[in-house]
Coordinates of C-alpha atoms and ligand atoms in Angstrom, one line a residue:
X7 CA -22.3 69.6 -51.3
X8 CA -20.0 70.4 -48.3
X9 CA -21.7 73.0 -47.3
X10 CA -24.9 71.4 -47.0
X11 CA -23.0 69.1 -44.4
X12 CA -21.9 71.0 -41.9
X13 CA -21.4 71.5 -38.5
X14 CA -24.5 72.8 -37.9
X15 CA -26.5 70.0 -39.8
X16 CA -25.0 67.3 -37.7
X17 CA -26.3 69.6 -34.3
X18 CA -29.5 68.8 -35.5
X19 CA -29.3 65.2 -36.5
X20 CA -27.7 65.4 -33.2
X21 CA -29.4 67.0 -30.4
X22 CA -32.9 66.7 -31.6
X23 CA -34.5 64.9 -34.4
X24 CA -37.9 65.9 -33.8
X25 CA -37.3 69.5 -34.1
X26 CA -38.1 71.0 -37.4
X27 CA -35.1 70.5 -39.7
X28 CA -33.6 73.9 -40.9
X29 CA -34.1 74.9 -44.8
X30 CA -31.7 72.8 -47.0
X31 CA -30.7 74.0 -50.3
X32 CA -33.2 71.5 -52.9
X33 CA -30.1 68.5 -53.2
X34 CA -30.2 66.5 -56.5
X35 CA -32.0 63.5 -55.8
X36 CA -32.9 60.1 -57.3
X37 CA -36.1 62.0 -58.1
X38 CA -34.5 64.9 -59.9
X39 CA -35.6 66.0 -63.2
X40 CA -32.4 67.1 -64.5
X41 CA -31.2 63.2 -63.9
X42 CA -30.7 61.5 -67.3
X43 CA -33.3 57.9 -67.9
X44 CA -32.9 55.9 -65.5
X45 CA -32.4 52.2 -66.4
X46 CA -32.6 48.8 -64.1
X47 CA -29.3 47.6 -62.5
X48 CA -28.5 44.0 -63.3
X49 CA -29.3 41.2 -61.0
X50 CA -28.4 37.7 -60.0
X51 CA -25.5 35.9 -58.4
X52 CA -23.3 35.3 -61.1
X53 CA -19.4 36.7 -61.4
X54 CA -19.4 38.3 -64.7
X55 CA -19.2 41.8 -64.2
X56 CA -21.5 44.6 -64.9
X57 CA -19.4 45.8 -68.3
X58 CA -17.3 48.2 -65.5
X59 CA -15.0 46.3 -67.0
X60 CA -14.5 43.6 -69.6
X61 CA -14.8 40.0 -68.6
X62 CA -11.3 39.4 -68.8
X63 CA -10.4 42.2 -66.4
X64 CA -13.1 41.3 -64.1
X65 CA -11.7 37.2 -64.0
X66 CA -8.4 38.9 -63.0
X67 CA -10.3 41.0 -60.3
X68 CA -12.3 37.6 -59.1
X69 CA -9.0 36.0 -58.7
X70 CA -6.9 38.6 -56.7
X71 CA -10.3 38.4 -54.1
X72 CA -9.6 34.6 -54.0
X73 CA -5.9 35.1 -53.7
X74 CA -4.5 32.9 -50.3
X75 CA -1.9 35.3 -49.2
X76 CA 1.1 33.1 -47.4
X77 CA 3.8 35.0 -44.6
X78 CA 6.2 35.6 -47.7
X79 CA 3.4 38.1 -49.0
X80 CA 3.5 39.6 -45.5
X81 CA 0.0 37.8 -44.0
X82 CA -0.3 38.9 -40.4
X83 CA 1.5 39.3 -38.4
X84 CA -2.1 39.2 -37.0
X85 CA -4.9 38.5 -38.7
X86 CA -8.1 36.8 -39.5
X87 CA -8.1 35.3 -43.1
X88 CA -5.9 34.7 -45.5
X89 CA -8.3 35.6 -48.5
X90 CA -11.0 38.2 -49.1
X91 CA -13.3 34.7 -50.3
X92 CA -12.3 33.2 -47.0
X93 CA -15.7 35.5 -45.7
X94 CA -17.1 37.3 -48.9
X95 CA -18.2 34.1 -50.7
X96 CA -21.9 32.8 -50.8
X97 CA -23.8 32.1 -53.2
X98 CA -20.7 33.6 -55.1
X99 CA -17.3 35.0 -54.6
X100 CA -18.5 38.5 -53.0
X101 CA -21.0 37.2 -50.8
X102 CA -21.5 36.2 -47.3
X103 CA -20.5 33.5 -45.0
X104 CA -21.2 32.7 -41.4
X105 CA -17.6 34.0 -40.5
X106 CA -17.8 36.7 -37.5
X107 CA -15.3 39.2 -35.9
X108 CA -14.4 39.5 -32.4
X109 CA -15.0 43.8 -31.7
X110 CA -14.5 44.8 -27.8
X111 CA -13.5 48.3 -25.8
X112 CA -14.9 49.3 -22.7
X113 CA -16.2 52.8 -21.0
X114 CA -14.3 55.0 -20.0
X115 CA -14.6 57.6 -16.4
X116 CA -15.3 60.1 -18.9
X117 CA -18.5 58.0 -19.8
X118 CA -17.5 57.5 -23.7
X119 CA -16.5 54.4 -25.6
X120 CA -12.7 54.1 -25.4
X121 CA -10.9 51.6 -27.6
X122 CA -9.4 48.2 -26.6
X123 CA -6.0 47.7 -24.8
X124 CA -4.9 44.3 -26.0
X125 CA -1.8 42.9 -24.4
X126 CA 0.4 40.6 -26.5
X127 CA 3.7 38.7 -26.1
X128 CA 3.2 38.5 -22.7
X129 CA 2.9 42.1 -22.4
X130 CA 6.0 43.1 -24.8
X131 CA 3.7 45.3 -26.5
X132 CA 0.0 46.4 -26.1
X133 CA -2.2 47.3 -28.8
X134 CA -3.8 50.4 -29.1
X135 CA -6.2 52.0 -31.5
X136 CA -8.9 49.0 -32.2
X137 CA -12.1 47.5 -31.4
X138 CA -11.4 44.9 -33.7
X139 CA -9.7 41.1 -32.2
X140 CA -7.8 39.3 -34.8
X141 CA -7.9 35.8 -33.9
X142 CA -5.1 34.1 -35.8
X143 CA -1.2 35.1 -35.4
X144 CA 1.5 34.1 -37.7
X145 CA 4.2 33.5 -34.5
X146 CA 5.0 31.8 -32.3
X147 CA 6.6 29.9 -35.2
X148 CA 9.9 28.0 -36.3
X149 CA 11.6 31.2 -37.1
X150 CA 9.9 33.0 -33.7
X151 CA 9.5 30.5 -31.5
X152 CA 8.7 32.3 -28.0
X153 CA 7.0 35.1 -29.7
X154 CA 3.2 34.9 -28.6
X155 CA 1.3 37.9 -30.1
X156 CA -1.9 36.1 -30.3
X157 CA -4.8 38.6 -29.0
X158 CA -7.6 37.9 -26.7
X159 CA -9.8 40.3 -25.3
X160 CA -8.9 41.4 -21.6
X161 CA -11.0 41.1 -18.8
X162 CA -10.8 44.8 -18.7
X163 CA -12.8 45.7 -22.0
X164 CA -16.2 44.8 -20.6
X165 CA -17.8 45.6 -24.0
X166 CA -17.8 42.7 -26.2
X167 CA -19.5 41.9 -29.6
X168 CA -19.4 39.7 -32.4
X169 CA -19.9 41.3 -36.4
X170 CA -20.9 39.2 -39.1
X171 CA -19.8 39.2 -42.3
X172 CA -21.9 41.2 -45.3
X173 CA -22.1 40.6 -48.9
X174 CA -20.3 43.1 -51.0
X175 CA -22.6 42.0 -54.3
X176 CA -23.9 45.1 -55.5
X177 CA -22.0 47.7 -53.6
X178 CA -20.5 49.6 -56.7
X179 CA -24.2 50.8 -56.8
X180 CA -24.7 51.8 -53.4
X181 CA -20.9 53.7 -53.6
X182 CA -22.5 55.3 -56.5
X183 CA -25.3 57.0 -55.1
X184 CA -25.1 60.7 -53.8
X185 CA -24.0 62.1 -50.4
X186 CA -27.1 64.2 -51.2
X187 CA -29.8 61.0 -52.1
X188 CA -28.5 59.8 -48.3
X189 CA -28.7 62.9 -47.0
X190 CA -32.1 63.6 -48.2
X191 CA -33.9 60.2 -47.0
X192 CA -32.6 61.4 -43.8
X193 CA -34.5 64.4 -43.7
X194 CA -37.5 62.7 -44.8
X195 CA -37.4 60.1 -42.3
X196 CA -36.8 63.1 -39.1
X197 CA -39.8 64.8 -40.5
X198 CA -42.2 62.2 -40.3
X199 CA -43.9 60.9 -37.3
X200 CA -42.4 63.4 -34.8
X201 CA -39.0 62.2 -35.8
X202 CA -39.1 59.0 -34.1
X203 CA -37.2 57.7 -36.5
X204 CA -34.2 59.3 -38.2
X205 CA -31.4 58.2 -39.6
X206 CA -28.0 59.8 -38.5
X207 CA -25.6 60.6 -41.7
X208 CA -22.0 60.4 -40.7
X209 CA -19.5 62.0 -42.5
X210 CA -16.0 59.4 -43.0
X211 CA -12.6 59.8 -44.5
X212 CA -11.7 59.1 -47.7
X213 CA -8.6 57.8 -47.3
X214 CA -7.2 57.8 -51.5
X215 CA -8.1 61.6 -50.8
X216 CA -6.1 63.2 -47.7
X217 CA -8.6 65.6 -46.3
X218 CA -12.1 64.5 -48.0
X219 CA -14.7 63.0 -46.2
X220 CA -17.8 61.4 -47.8
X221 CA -21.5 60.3 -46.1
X222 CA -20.5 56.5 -44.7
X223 CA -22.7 53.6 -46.5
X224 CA -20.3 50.9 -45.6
X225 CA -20.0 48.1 -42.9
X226 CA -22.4 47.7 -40.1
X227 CA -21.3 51.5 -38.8
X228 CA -20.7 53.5 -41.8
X229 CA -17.3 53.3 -41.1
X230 CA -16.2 53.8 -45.1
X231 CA -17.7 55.3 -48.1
X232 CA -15.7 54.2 -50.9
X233 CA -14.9 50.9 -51.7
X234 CA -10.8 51.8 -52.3
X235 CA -10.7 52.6 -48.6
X236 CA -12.6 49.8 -47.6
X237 CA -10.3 47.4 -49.6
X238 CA -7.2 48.7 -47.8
X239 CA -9.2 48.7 -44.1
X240 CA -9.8 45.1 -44.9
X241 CA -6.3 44.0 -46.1
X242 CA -4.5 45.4 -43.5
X243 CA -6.9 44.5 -40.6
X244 CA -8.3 41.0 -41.7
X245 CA -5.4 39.8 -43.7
X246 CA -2.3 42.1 -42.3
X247 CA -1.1 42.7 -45.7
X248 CA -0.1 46.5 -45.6
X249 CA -0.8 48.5 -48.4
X250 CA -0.5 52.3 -49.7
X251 CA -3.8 53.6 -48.0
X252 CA -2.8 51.4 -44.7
X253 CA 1.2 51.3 -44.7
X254 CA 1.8 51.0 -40.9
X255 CA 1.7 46.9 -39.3
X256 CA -0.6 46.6 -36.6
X257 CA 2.4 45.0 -34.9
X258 CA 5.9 44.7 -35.6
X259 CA 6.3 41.7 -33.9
X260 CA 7.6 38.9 -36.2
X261 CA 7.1 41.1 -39.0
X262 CA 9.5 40.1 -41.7
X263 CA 8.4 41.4 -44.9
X264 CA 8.9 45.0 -45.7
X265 CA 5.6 47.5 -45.8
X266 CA 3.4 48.2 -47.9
X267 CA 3.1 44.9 -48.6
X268 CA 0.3 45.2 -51.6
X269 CA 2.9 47.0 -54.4
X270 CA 1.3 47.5 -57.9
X271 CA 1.9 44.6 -60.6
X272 CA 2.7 44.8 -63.9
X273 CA -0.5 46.1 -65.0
X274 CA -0.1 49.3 -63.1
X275 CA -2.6 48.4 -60.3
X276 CA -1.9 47.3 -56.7
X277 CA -4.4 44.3 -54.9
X278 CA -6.3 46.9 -53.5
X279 CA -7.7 48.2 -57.2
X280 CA -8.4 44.9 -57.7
X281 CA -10.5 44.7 -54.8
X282 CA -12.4 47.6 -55.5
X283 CA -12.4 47.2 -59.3
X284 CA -13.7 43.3 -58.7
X285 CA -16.8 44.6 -56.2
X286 CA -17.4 47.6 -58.6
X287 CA -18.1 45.4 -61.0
X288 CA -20.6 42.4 -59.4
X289 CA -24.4 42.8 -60.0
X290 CA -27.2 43.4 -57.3
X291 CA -28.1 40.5 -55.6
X292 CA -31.3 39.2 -57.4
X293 CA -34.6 38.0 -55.8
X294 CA -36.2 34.3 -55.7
X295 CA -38.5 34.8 -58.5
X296 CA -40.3 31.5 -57.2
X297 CA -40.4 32.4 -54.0
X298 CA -41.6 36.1 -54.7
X299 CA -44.3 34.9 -57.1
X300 CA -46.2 33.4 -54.3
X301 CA -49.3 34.8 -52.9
X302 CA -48.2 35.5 -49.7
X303 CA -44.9 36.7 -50.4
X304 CA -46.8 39.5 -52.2
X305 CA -49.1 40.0 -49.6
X306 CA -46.1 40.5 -47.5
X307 CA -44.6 43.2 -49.7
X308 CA -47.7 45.4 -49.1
X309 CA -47.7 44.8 -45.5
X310 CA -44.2 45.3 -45.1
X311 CA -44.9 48.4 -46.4
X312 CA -47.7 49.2 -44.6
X313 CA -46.7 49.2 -41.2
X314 CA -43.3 50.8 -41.9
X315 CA -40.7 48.4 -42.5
X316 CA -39.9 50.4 -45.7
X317 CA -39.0 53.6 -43.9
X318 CA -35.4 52.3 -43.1
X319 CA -35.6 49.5 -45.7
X320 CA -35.9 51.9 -48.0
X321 CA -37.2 50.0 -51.5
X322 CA -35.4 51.7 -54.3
X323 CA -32.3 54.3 -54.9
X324 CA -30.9 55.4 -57.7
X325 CA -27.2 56.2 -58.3
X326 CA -25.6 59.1 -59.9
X327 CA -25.1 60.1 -63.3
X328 CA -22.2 58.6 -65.1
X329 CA -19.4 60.7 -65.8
X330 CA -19.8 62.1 -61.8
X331 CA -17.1 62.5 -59.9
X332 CA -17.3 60.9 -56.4
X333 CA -14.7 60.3 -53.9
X334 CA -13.0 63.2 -53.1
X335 CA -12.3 63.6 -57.2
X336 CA -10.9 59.7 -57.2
X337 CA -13.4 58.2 -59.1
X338 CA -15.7 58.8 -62.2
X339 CA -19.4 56.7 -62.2
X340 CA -18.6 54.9 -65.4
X341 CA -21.9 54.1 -67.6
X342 CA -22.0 50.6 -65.6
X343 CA -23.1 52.3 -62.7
X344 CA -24.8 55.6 -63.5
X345 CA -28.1 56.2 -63.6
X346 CA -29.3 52.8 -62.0
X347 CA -32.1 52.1 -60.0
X348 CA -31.9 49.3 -57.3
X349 CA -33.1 47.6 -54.3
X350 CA -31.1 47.4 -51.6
X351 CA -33.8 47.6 -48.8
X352 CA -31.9 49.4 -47.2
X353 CA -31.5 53.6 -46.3
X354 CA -27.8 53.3 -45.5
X355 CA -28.1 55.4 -42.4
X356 CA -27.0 54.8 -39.0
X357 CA -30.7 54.0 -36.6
X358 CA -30.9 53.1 -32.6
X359 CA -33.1 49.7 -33.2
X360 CA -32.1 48.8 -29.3
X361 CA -29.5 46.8 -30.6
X362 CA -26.5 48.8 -30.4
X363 CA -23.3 47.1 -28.8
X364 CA -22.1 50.8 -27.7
X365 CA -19.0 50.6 -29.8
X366 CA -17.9 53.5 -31.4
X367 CA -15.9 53.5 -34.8
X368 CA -12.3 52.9 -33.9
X369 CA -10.3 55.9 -36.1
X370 CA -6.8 54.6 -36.5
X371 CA -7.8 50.9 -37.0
X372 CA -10.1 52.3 -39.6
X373 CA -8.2 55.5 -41.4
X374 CA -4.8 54.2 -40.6
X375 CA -2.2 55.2 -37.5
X376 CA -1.6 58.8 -39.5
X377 CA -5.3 59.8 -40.2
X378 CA -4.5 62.7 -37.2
X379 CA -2.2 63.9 -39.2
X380 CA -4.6 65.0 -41.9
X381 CA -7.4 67.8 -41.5
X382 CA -10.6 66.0 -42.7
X383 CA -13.0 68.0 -43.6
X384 CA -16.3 68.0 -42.3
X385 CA -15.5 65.1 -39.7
X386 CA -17.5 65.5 -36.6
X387 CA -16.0 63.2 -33.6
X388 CA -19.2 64.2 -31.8
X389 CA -21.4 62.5 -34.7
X390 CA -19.3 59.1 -34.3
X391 CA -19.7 59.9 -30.6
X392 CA -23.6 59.4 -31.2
X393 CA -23.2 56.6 -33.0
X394 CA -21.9 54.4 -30.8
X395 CA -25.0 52.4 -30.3
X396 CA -26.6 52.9 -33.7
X397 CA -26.3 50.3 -36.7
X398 CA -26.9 50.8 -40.2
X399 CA -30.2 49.8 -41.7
X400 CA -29.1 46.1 -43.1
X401 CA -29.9 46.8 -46.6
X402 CA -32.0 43.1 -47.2
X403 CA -31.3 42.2 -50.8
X404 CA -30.1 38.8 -50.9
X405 CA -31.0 38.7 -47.1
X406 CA -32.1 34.6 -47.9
X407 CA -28.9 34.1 -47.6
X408 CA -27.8 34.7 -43.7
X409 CA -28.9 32.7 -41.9
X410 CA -27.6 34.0 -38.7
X411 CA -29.0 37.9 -39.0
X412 CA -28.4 40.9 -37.6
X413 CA -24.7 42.6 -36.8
X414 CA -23.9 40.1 -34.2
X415 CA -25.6 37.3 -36.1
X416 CA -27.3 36.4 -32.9
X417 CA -31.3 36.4 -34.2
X418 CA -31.7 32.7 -36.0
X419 CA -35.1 33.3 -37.6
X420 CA -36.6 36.2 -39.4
X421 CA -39.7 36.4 -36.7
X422 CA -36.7 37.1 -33.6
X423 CA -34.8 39.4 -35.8
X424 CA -38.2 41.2 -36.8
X425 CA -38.9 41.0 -32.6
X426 CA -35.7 42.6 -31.5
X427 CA -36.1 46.2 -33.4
X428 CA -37.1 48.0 -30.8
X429 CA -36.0 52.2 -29.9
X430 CA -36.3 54.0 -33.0
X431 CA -38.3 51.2 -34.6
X432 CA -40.5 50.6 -31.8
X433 CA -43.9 51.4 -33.5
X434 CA -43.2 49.4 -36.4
X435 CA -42.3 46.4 -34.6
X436 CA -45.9 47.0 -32.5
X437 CA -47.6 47.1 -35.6
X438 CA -46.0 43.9 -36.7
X439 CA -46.8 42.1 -33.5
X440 CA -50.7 43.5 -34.1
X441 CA -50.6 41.6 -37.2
X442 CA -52.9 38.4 -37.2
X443 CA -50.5 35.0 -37.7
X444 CA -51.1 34.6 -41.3
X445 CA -50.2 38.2 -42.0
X446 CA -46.7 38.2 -40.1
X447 CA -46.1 35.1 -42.2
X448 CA -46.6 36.9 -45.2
X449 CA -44.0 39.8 -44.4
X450 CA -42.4 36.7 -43.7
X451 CA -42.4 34.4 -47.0
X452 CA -41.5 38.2 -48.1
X453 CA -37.9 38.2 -46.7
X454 CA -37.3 35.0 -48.1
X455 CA -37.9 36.2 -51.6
X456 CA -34.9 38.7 -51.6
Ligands
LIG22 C1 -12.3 37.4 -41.6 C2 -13.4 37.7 -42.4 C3 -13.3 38.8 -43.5 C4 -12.3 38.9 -44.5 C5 -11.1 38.0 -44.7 C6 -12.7 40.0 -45.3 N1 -13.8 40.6 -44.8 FE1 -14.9 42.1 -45.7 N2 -16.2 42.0 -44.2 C7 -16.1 41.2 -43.1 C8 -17.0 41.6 -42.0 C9 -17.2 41.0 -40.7 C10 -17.7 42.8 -42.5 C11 -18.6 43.7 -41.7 C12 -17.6 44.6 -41.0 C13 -18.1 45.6 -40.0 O1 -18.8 46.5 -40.5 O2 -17.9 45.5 -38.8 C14 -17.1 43.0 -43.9 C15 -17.5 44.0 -44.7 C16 -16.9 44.3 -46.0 C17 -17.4 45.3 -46.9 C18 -18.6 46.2 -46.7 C19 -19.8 45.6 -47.3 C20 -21.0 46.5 -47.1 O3 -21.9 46.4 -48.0 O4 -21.2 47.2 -46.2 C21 -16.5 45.3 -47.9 C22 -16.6 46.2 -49.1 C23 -15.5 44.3 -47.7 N3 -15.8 43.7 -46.5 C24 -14.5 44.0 -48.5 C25 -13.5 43.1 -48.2 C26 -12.3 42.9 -49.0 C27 -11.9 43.6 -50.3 C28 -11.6 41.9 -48.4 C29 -10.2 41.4 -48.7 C30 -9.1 42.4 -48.7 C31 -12.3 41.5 -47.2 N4 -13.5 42.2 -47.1 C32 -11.9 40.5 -46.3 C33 -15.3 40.1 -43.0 C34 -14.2 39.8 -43.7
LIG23 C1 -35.9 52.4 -37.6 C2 -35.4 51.7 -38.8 C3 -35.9 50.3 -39.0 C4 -37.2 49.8 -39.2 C5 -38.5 50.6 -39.1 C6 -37.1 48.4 -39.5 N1 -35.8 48.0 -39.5 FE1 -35.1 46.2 -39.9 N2 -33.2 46.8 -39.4 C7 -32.9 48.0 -39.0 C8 -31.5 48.0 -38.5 C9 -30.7 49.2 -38.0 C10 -31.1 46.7 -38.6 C11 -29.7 46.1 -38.2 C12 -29.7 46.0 -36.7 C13 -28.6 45.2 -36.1 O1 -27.9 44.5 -36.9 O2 -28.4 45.2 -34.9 C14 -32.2 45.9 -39.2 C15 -32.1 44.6 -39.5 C16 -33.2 43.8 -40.0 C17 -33.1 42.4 -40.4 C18 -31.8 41.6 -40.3 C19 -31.1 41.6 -41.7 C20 -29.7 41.0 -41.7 O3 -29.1 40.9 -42.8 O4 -29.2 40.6 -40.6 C21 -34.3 42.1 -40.9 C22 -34.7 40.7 -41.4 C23 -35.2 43.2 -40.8 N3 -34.4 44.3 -40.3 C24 -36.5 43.3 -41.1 C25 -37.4 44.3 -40.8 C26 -38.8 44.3 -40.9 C27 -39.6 43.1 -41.5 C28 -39.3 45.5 -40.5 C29 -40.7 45.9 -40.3 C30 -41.5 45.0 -39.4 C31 -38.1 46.3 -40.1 N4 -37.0 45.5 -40.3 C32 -38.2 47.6 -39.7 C33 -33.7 49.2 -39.1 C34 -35.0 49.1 -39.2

């Protein structure tokens, strides 16, 4: 599979998507007939687990993700929750929430992205490294009274974004799908239509594997493709606990308790396993059966179809076989998860909709201060370079529950979040508009089904 990724692949995703795409070795898809029966994932918003593990694991799982850490675990010193819940959590623990992050950097004279500078303590110490703002601090307090290491964005980092929170329900399916099921939508999408639209595939660390990169499916950039690097990301960065993928503080600054913070417990495993283990284990979100029986919520399936809605929210993927090994070696598909077919609505891939905030994946906030001490292989800084103003597809299952939608959470109804698609999906979104009223209701009364 690495060599079907190279270099020379990403120079075409790159430099022209409507030039023919060079001959790719036939990739094992979804649709291959050497894959095993496939079988329906399970659905609905419930917590108890998809047999990954038993029930009694998985309750353990649910309540490290509801775990409030306190300083004396080592929260902070900056941070922005003190529990995974405290923004995965509705309907169920896993979910969403209205909770948004603070992301800013600003353009460099080289004309590329260039991370935030964030002074703090008065200018004791600037951070480096990030686009992300935490916006709690555990000082100044009794034992640190005048140290003030609270961040706020400078005047100076004139790009500035908010990032909603996403659901994680489901998301042992969508880690379980091949590089090579991405990889191939991709190619599909730049063949059609002169390759007006055409999802970029990017390549990202692994970080339980020094060295091995995998094609990015998570967060609104496809910043992670394995949900054991994403846990760590997310402790150290939302919660500051430091843990064996992320062992370096963001600031030593009223630090008091000693890295990594997340150690393993009796059972062998360390909060981060937990994590991953608890989100490997929740079902697909699971569609409003009411609301999807409905005439024009039908109606609106078809039409959404129809005028090409379905070309990034891509209906149905399959995952793996069990017994694969995904990765970088780390991790075998158990039955749970191989051979599944779902509906994410989603193609995972990186698009220019007109809505990009021109940010470009920050490396050492994401892969850790030492990634650049590793040779990853495969990474392409040029391909992150070119995504700096794309966003992956939001994948729409369970989209009835956001209310505010789209990365910044800014579009309050499904009609201005349907209206502001515009660059790569321009066509579609002037199809849409053609539609007569009753019609775009339909598409819709669609939405609010899944
Ligand atoms: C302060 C709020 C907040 C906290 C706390 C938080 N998250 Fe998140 N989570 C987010 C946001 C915001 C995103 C989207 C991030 C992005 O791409 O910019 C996200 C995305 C994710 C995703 C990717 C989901 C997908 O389908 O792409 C995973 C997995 C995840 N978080 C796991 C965790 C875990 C595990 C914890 C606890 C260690 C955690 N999060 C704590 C806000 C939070
Ligand atoms: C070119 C690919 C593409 C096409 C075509 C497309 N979308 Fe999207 N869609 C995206 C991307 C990318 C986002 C995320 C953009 C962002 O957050 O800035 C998105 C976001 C959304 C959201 C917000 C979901 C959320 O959770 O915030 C909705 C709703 C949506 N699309 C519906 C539609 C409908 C309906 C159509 C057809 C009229 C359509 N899309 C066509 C790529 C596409």
């Amino acid at each position: 599979m690495k060599t079907l990724m190279g270099v020379a692949l990403f120079g075409f995703l790159l430099v022209g998507c409507s030039t023919r795409p060079p001959a790719i070795p036939a990739a094992s898809t979804a649709h291959s007939p050497r894959a095993p029966q496939l079988s329906e994932a399970p659905t609905g918003f419930v917590n108890n687990g998809t047999a990954v593990v038993d029930d009694q694991a998985h309750q353990a799982d649910l309540a490290k993700f509801e775990e409030f850490e306190a300083i004396s675990d080592g929260l902070g010193p900056l941070f922005n929750a003190q529990s995974c819940r405290e923004c995965h959590q509705s309907p169920v623990t896993g979910g969403v929430s209205q909770v948004t992050e603070l992301r800013v950097g600003h353009k460099g004279p080289d004309g590329n992205f260039h991370n935030a500078e964030i002074p703090i303590n008065h200018g004791s110490e600037i951070i480096k490294g990030r686009s992300l703002v935490n916006q709690r601090a555990i000082c100044p307090n009794a034992a640190f009274p005048a140290v003030d290491i609270l961040e706020r964005a400078p005047a100076s980092e004139t790009i500035r974004t908010l990032r909603s929170s996403l659901s994680t329900l489901g998301d042992g399916f969508v880690e379980a799908v091949d590089d090579a099921t991405l990889m191939d939508i991709s190619k599909q999408q730049c063949k059609q239509d002169g390759g007006k639209i055409c999802g970029l595939v990017l390549r990202v660390p692994v970080l339980e594997s020094p060295g091995e990169t995998r094609v990015g499916r998570f967060g609104w950039k496809n910043q992670h493709a394995s949900l054991l690097s994403f846990s760590g990301d997310a402790y150290l960065n939302e919660i500051g606990i430091t843990n064996r993928l992320f062992p370096d503080e963001v600031t030593n600054l009223c630090n008091t308790v000693a890295e990594p913070n997340d150690k393993a417990g009796a059972d062998g495993l360390a909060d981060i396993e937990h994590f991953a283990r608890f989100i490997r284990a929740t079902k697909a979100p699971g569609r409003d059966p009411r609301q999807g029986a409905t005439p024009a919520a039908k109606a609106g399936e078809a039409l959404f179809d129809k005028i090409g809605c379905g070309i990034c929210h891509v209906h149905t993927l399959a995952t793996a076989a069990a017994g694969t090994v995904i990765n970088g070696g780390k991790f075998m598909i158990p039955e749970a998860l191989g051979s599944k077919t779902f509906h994410p609505y989603g193609d995972f891939l990186l698009h220019d909709i007109g809505t990009g905030d021109g940010i470009v994946t920050a490396m050492e906030e994401h892969y850790g201060k030492r990634m650049y001490q590793i040779q990853w292989n495969g990474l392409s800084l040029e391909a992150y370079r070119a995504s700096a103003n794309r966003i992956r597809t939001a994948p729409l299952w369970g989209v009835r529950m956001r209310p505010m939608l789209m990365h910044d959470g800014a579009s309050l109804t499904f009609r201005d979040a349907i209206l502001r698609h515009r660059g790569e999906a321009k066509s579609v979104t002037a199809r849409f508009e053609k539609l007569n009223q009753a019609d775009q209701d339909a598409i819709i009364e669609f939405l609010k089904s899944l």
